[in-house]
Coordinates of N, CA and C in Angstrom, one line a residue:
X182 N 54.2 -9.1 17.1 CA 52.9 -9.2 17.8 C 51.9 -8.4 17.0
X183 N 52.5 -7.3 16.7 CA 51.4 -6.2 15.8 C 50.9 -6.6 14.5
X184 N 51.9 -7.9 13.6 CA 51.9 -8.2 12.7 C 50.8 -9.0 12.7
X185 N 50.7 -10.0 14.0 CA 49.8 -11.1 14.0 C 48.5 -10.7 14.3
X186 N 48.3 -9.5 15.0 CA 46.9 -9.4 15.3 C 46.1 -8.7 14.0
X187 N 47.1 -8.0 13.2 CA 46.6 -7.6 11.9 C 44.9 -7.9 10.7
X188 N 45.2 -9.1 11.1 CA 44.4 -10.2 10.5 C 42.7 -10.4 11.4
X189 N 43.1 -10.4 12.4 CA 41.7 -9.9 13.5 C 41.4 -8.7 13.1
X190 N 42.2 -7.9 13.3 CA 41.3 -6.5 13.3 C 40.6 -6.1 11.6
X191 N 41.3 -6.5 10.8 CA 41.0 -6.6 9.5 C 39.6 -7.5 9.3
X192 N 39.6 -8.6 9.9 CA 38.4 -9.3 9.7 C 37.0 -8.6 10.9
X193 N 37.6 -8.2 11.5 CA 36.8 -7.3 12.8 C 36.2 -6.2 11.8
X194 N 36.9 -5.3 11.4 CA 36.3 -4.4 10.7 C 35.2 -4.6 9.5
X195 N 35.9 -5.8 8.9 CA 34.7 -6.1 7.7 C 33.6 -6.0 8.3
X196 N 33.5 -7.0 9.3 CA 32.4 -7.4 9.9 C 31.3 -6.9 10.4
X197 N 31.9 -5.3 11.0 CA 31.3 -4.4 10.9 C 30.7 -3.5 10.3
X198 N 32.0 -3.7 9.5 CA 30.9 -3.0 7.9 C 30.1 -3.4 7.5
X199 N 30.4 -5.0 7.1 CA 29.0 -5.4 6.5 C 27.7 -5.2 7.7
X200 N 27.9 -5.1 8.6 CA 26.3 -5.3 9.7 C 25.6 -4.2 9.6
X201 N 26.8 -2.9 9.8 CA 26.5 -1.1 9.4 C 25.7 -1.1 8.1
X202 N 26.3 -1.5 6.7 CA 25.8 -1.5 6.0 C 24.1 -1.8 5.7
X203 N 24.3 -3.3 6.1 CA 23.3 -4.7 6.2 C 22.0 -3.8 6.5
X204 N 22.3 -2.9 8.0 CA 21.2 -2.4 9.0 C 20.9 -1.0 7.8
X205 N 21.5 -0.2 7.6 CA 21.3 0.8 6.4 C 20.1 0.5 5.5
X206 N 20.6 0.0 4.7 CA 19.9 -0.9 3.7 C 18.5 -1.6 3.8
X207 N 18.4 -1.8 5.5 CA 17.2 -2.3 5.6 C 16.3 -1.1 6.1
X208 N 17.0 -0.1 6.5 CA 16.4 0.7 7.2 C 15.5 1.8 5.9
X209 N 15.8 1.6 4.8 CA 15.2 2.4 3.2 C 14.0 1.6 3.3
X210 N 14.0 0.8 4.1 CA 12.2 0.0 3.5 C 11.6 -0.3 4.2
X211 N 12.4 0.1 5.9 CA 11.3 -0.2 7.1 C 11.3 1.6 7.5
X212 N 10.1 1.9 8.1 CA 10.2 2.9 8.7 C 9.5 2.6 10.3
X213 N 10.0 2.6 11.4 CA 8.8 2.4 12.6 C 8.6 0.7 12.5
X214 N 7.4 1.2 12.2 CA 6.5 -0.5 11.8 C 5.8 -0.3 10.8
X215 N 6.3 0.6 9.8 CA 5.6 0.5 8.3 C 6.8 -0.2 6.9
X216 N 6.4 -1.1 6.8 CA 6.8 -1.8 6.0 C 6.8 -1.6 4.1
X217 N 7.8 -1.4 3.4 CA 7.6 -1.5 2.3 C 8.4 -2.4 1.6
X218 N 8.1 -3.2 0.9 CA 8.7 -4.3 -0.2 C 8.8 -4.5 -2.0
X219 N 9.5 -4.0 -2.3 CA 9.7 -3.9 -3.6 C 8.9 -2.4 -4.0
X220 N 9.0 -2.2 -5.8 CA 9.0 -0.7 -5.7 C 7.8 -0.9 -6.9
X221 N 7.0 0.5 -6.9 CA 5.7 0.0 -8.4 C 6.2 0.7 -9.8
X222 N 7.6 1.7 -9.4 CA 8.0 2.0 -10.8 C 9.0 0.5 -11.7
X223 N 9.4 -0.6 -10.5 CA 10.1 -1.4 -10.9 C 9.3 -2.6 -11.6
X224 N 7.9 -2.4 -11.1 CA 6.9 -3.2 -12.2 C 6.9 -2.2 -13.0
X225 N 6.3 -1.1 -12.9 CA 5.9 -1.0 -14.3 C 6.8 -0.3 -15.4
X226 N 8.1 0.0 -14.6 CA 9.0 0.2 -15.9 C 10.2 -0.7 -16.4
X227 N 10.6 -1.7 -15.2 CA 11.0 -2.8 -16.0 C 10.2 -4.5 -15.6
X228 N 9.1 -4.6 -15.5 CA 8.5 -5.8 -16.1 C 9.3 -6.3 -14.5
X229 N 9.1 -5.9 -13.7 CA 9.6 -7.1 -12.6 C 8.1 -7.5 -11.5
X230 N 7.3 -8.8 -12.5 CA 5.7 -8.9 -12.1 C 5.7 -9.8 -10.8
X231 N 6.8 -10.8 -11.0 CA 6.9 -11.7 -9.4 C 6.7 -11.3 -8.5
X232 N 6.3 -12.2 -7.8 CA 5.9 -12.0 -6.2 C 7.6 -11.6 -4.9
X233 N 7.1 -10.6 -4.8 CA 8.6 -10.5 -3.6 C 8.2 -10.7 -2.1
X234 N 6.8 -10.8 -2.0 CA 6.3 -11.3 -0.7 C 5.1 -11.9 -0.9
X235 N 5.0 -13.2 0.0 CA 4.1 -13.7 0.2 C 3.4 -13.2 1.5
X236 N 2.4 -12.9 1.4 CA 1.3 -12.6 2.2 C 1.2 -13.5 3.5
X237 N 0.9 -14.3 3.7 CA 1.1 -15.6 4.5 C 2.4 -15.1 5.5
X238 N 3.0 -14.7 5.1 CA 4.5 -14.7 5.8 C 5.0 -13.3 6.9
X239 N 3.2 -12.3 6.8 CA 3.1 -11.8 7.6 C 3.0 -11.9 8.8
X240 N 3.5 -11.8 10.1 CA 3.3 -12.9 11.4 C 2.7 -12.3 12.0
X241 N 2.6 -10.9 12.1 CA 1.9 -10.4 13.2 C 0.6 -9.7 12.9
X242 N -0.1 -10.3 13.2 CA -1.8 -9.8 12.0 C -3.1 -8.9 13.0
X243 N -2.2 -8.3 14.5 CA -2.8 -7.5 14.6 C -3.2 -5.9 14.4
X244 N -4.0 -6.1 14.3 CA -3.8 -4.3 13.4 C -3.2 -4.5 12.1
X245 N -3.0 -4.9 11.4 CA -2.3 -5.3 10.2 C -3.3 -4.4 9.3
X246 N -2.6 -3.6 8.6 CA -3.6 -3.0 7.3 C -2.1 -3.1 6.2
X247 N -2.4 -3.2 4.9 CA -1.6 -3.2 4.0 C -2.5 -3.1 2.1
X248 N -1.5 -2.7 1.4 CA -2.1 -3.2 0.0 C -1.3 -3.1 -1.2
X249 N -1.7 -3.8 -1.9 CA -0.7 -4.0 -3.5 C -2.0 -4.7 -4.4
X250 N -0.5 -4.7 -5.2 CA -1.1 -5.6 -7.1 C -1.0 -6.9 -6.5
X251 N -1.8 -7.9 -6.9 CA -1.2 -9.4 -6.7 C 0.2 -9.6 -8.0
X252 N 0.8 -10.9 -7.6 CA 1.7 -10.8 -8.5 C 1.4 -11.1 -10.2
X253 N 2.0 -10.3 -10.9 CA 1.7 -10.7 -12.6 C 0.5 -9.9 -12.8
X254 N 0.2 -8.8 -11.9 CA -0.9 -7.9 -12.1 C -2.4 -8.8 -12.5
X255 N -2.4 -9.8 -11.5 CA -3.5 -10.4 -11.9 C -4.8 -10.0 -11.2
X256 N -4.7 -9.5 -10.4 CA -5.6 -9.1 -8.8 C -5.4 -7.8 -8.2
X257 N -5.7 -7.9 -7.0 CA -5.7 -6.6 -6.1 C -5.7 -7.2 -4.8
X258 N -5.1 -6.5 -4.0 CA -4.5 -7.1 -2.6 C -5.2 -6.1 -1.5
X259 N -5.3 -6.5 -0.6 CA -6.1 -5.8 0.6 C -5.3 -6.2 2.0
X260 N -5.3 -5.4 3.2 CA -5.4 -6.0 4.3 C -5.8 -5.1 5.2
X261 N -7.2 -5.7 5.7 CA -7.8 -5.0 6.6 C -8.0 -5.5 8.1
X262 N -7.5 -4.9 8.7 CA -7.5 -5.0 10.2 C -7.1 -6.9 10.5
X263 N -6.2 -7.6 9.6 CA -5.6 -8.5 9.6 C -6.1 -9.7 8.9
X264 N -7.5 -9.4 7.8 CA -8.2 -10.0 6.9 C -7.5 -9.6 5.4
X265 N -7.2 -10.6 5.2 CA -6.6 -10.7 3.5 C -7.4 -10.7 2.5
X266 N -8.1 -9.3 1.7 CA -8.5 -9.8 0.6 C -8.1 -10.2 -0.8
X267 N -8.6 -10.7 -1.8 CA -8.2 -11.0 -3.0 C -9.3 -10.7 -3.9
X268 N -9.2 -9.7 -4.7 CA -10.1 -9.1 -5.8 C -10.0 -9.6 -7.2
X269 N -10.5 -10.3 -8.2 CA -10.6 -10.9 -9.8 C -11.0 -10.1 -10.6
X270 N -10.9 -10.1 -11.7 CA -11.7 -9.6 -12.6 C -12.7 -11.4 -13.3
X271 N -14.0 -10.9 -13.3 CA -14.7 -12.1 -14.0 C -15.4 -11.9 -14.8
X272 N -15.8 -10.9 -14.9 CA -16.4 -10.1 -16.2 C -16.1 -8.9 -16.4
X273 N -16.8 -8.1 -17.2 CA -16.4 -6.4 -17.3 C -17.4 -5.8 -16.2
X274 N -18.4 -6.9 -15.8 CA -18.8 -6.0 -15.2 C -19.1 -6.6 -13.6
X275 N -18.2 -7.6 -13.4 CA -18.4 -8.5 -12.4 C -17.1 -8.6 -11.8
X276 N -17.0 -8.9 -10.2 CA -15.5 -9.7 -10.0 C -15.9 -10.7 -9.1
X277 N -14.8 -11.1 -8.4 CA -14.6 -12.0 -7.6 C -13.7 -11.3 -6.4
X278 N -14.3 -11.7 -4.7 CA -13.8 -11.3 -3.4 C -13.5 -12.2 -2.6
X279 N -12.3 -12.7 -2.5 CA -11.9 -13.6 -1.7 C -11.2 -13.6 -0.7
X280 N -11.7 -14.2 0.5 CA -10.5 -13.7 1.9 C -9.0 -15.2 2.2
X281 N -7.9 -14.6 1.3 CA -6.9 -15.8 1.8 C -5.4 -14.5 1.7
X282 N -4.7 -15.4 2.3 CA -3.6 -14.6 2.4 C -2.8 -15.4 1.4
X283 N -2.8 -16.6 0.8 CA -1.7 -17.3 0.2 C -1.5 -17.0 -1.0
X284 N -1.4 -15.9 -1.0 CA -0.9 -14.7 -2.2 C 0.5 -14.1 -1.9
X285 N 0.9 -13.7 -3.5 CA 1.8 -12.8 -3.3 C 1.8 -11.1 -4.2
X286 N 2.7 -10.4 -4.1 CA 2.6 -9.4 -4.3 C 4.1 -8.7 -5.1
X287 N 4.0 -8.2 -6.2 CA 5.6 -7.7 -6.6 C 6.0 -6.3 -6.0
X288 N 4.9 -5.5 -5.4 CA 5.3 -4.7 -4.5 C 4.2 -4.6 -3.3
X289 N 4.2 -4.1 -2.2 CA 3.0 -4.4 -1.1 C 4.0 -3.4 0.0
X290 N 3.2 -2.6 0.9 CA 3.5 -1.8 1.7 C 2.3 -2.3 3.0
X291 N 2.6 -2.5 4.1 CA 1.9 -3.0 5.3 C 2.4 -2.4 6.8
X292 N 1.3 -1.8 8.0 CA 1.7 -1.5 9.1 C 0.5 -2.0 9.8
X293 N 0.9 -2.0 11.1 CA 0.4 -2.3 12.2 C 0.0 -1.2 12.7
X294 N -1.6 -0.7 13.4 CA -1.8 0.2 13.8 C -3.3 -0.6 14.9
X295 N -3.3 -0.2 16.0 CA -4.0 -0.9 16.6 C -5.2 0.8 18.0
X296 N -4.0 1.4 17.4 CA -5.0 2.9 17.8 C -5.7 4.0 16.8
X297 N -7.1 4.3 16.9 CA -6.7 5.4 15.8 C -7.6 6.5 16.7
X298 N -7.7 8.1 15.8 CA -8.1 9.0 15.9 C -8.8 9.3 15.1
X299 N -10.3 9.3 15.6 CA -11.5 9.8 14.1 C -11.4 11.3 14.3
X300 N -11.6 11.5 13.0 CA -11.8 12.8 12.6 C -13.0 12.7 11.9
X301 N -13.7 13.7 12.2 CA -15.0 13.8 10.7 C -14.6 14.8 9.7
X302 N -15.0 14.2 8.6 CA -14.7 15.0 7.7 C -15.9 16.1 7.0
X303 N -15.4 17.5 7.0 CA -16.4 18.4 7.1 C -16.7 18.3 5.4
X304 N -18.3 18.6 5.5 CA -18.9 18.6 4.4 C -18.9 19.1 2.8
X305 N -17.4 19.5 2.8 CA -16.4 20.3 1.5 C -15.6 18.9 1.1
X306 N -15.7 18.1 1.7 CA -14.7 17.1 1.5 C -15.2 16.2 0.8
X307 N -14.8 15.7 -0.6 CA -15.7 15.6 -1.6 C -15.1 14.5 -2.0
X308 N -14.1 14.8 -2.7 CA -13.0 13.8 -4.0 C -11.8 13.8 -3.4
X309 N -11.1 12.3 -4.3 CA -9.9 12.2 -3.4 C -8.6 13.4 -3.0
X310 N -9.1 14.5 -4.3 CA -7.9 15.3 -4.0 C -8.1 16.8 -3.3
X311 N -9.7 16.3 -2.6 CA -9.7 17.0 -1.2 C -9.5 16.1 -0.1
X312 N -9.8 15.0 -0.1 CA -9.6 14.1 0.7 C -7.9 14.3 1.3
X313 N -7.3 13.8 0.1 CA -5.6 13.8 0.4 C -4.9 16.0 1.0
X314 N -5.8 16.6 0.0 CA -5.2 17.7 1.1 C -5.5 18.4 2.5
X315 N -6.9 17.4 2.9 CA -7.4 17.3 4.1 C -6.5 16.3 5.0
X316 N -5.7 15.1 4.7 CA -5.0 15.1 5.3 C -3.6 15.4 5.7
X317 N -3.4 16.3 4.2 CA -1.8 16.4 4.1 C -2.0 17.7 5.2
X318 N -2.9 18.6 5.3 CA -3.0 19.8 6.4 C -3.5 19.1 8.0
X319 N -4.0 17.7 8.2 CA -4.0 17.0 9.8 C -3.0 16.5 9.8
X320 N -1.8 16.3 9.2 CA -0.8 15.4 9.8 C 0.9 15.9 9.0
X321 N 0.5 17.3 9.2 CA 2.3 17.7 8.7 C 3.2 17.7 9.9
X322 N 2.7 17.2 11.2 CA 3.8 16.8 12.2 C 4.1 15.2 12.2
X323 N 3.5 14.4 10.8 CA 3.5 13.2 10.8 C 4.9 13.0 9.6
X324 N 6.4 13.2 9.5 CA 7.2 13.3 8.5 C 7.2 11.7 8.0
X325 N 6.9 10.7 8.6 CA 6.9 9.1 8.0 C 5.7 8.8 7.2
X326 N 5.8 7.8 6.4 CA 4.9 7.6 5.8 C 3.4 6.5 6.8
X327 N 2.6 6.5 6.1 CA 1.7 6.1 7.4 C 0.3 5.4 6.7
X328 N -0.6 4.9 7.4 CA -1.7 4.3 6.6 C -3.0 5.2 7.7
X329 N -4.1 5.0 7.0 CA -4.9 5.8 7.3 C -6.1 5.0 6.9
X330 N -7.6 5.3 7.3 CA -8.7 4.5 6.7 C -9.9 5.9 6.9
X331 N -10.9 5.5 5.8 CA -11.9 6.3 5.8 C -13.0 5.6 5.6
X332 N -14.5 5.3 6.3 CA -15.4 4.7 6.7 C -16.6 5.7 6.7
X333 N -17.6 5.1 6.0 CA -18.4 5.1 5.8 C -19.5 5.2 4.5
X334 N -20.7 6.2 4.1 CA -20.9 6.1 2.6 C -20.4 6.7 1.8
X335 N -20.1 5.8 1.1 CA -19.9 6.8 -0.6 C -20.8 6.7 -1.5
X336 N -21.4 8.0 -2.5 CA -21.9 8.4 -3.4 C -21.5 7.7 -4.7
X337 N -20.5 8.0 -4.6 CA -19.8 7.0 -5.9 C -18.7 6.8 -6.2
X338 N -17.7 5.9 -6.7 CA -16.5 5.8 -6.6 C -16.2 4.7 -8.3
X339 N -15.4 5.4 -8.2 CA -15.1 4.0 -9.3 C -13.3 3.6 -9.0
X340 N -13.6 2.0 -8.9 CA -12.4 1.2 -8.8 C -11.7 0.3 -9.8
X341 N -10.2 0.0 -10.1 CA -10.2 -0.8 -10.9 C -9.5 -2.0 -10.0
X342 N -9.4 -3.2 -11.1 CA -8.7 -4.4 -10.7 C -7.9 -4.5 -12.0
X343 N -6.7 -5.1 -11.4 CA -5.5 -5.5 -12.4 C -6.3 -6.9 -12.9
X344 N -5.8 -6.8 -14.3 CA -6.3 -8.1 -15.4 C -4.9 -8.6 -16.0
X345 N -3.7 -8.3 -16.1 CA -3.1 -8.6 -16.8 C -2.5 -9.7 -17.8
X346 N -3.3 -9.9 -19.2 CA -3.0 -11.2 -19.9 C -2.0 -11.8 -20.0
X347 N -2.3 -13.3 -19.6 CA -1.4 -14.4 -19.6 C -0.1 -14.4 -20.4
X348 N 1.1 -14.1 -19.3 CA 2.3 -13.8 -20.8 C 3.0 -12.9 -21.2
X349 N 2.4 -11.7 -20.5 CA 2.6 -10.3 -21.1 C 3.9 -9.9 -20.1
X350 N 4.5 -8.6 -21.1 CA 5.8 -8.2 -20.2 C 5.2 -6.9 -20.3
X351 N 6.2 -6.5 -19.3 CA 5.0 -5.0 -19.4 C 6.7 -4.3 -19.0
X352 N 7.1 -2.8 -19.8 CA 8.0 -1.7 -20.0 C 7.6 -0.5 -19.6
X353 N 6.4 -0.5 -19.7 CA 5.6 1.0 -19.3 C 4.2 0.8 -18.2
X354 N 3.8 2.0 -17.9 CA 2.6 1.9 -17.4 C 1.9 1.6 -17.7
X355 N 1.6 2.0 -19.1 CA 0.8 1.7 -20.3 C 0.5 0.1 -20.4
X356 N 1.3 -0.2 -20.5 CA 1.3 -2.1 -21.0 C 1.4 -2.8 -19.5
X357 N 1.5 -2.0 -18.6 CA 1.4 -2.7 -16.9 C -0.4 -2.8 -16.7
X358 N -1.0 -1.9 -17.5 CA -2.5 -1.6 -17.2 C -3.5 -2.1 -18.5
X359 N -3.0 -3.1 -19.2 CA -3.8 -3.7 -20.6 C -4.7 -4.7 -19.3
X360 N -5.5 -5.0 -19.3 CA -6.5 -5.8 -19.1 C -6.9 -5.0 -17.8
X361 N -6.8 -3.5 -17.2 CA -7.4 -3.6 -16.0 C -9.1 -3.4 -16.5
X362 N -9.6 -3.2 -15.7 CA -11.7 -3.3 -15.5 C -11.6 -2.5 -14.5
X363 N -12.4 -1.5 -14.4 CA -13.2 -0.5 -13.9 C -14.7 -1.1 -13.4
X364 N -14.8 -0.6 -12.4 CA -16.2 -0.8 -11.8 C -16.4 0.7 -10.9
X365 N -18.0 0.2 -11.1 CA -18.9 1.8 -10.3 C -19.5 1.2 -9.1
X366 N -19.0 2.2 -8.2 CA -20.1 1.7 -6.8 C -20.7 2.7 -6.8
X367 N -22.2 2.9 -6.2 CA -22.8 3.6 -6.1 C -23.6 3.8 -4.7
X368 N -23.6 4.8 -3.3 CA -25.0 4.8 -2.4 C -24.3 3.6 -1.9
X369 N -23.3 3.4 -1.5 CA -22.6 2.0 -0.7 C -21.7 2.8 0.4
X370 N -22.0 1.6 1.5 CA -21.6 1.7 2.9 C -20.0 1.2 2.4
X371 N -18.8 1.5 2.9 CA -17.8 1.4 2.3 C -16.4 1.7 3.2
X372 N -15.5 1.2 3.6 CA -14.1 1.3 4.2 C -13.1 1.3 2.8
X373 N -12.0 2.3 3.1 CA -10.9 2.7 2.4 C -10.2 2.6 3.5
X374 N -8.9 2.0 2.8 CA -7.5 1.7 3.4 C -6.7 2.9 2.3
X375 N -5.7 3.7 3.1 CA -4.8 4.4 2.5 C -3.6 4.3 3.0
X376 N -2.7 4.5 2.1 CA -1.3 4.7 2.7 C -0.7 6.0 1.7
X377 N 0.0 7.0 3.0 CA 0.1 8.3 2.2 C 2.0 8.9 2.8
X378 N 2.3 9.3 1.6 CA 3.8 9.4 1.9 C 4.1 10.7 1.1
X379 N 4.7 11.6 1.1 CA 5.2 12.8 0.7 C 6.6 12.4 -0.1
X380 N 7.2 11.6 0.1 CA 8.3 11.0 -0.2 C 8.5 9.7 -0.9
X381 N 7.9 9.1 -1.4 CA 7.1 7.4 -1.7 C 6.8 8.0 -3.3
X382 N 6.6 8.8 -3.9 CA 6.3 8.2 -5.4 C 7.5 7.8 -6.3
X383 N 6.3 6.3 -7.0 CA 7.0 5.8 -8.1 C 7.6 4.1 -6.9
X384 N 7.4 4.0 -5.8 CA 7.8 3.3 -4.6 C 6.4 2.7 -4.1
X385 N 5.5 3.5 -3.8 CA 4.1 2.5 -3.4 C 2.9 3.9 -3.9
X386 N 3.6 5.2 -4.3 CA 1.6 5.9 -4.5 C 2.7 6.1 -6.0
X387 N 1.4 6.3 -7.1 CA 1.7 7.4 -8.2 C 2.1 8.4 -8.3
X388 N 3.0 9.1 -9.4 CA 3.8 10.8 -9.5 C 3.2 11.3 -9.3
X389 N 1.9 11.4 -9.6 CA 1.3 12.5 -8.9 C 0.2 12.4 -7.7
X390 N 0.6 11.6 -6.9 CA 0.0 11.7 -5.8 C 0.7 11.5 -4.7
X391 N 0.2 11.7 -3.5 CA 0.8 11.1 -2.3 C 0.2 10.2 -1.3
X392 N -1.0 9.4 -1.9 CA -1.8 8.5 -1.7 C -1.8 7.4 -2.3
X393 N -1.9 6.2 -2.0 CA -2.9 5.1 -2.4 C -3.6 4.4 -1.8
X394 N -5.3 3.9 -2.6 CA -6.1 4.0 -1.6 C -6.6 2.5 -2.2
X395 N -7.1 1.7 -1.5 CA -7.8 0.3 -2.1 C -9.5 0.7 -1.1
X396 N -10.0 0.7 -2.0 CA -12.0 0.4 -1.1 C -12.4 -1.0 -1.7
X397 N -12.9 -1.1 0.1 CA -14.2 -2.6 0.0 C -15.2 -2.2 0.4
X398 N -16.2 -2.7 -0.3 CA -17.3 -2.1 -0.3 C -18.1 -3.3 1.6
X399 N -18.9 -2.5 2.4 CA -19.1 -3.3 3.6 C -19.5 -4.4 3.5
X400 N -20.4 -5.1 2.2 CA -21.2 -6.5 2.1 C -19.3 -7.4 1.4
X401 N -18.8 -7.0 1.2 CA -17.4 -7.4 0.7 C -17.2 -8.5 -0.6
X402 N -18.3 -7.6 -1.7 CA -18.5 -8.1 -2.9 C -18.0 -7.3 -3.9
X403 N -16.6 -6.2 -3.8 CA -16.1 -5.3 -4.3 C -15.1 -4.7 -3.6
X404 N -14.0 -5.1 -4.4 CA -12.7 -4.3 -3.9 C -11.9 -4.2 -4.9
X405 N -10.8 -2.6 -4.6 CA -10.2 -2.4 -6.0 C -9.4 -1.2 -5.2
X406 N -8.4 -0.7 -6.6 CA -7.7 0.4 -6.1 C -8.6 1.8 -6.4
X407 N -8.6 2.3 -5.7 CA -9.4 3.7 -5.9 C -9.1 4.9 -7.0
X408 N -9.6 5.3 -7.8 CA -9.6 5.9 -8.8 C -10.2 7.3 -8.3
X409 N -11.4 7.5 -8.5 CA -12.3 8.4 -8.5 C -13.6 8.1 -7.1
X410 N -13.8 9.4 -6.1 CA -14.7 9.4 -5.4 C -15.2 10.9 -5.3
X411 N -16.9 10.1 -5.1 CA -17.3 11.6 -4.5 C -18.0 10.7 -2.9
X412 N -17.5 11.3 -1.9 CA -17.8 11.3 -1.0 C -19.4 11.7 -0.3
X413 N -20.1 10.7 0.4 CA -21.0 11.2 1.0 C -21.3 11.6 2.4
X414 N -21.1 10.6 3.5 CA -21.2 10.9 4.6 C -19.9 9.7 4.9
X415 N -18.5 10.2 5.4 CA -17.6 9.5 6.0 C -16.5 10.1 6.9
X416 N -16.1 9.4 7.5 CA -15.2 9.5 8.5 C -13.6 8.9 8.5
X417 N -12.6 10.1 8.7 CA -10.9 9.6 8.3 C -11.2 9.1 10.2
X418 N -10.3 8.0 9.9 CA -9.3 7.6 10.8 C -8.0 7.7 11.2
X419 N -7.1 8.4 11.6 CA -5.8 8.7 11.1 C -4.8 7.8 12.8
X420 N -3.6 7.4 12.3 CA -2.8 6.2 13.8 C -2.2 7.8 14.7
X421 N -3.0 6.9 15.8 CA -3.0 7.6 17.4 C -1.5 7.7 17.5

């Protein structure tokens, strides 16, 4: 009798290994309702440019904020309050802003936030790397990673868009960023989407940061990842 049931409990156990496992595994890329999919050191240090999510395939679009590279580093990705943008490069000194979701992304991090809490930001608060230690000091009881938005004017900023030529494999950072364009905003009414993690680089912010930030400019004829700002009169939003 002991011999026969052998076979059940051995298949019983797998079974729950693999689910324990299964749920593990998924649990490294979901936090809450913050979403992360694929990683940005795996584009840009081994060349993995495909799309691992299509945009479209987000279902629940309220409160939705998110952002990435489009795939093949051809674009810039947005999602604002459940509007999909798509940013081009068309000239050096021109782009293209388009609202569709039937894009994809080789890495993209996305949450749902449908409450927030403004803060103003006091008048020292200048550049992004006062920005980011203004909120790494409002939200050290926040240990997950989280998205955030800042509204209103900027003085100046400069943003880039991915260009990446047709073809290219990219090994490094270096050769992930041959065709990006830079552009200047200047004296523009403006929303920034951020997503900021203490634990996330090389996965969705840069080594040295703990931010990444995409701005659209309010007339929505400019959007890009954020580089460089000086801040004029704006306001953080941070999830209630």
């Amino acid at each position: 009798m002991v011999t026969e049931k052998h076979p059940y409990r051995i298949f019983f156990i797998i079974i729950t290994s693999v689910l324990f496992f299964s749920t593990c595994s998924n649990s490294k890329n979901q936090d809450s309702n913050f979403y992360i999919v694929g990683k940005m050191k795996d584009v840009m240090w081994k060349g993995k440019l495909g799309g691992v999510i299509s945009l479209d395939t987000i279902k629940n679009k309220n409160g939705l904020y998110g952002l990435g590279p489009q795939e093949f580093l051809k674009g810039e990705l947005l999602i604002n309050n459940g509007v999909t943008y798509v940013s081009k490069v068309t000239s050096d000194s021109t782009m293209s802003v388009q609202k569709t979701n039937t894009v994809a992304a080789p890495f993209f991090v996305y949450t749902n936030i449908e409450n927030w809490v403004k803060v103003i930001l006091p008048n020292n608060i200048k550049t992004i790397k006062d920005l980011e230690t203004f909120i790494t000091g409002k939200t050290k009881h926040l240990k997950k990673p989280f998205a955030y938005k800042v509204i209103g004017k900027v003085k100046e900023a400069k943003i880039h868009v991915q260009n990446l030529p047709e073809g290219s494999s990219v090994s490094s950072p270096k050769e992930a960023h041959i065709g990006q364009t830079n552009y200047q905003v200047f004296d523009t009414d403006c929303t920034i989407i951020g997503v900021y993690s203490e634990n996330h680089k090389g996965v969705f912010t840069h080594h040295d940061t703990n931010a990444h930030m995409h701005l659209l400019t309010n007339d929505e004829t400019k959007m890009g990842h954020l580089d460089n700002l000086v801040i004029d009169k704006m306001n953080l939003f941070l999830p209630k």
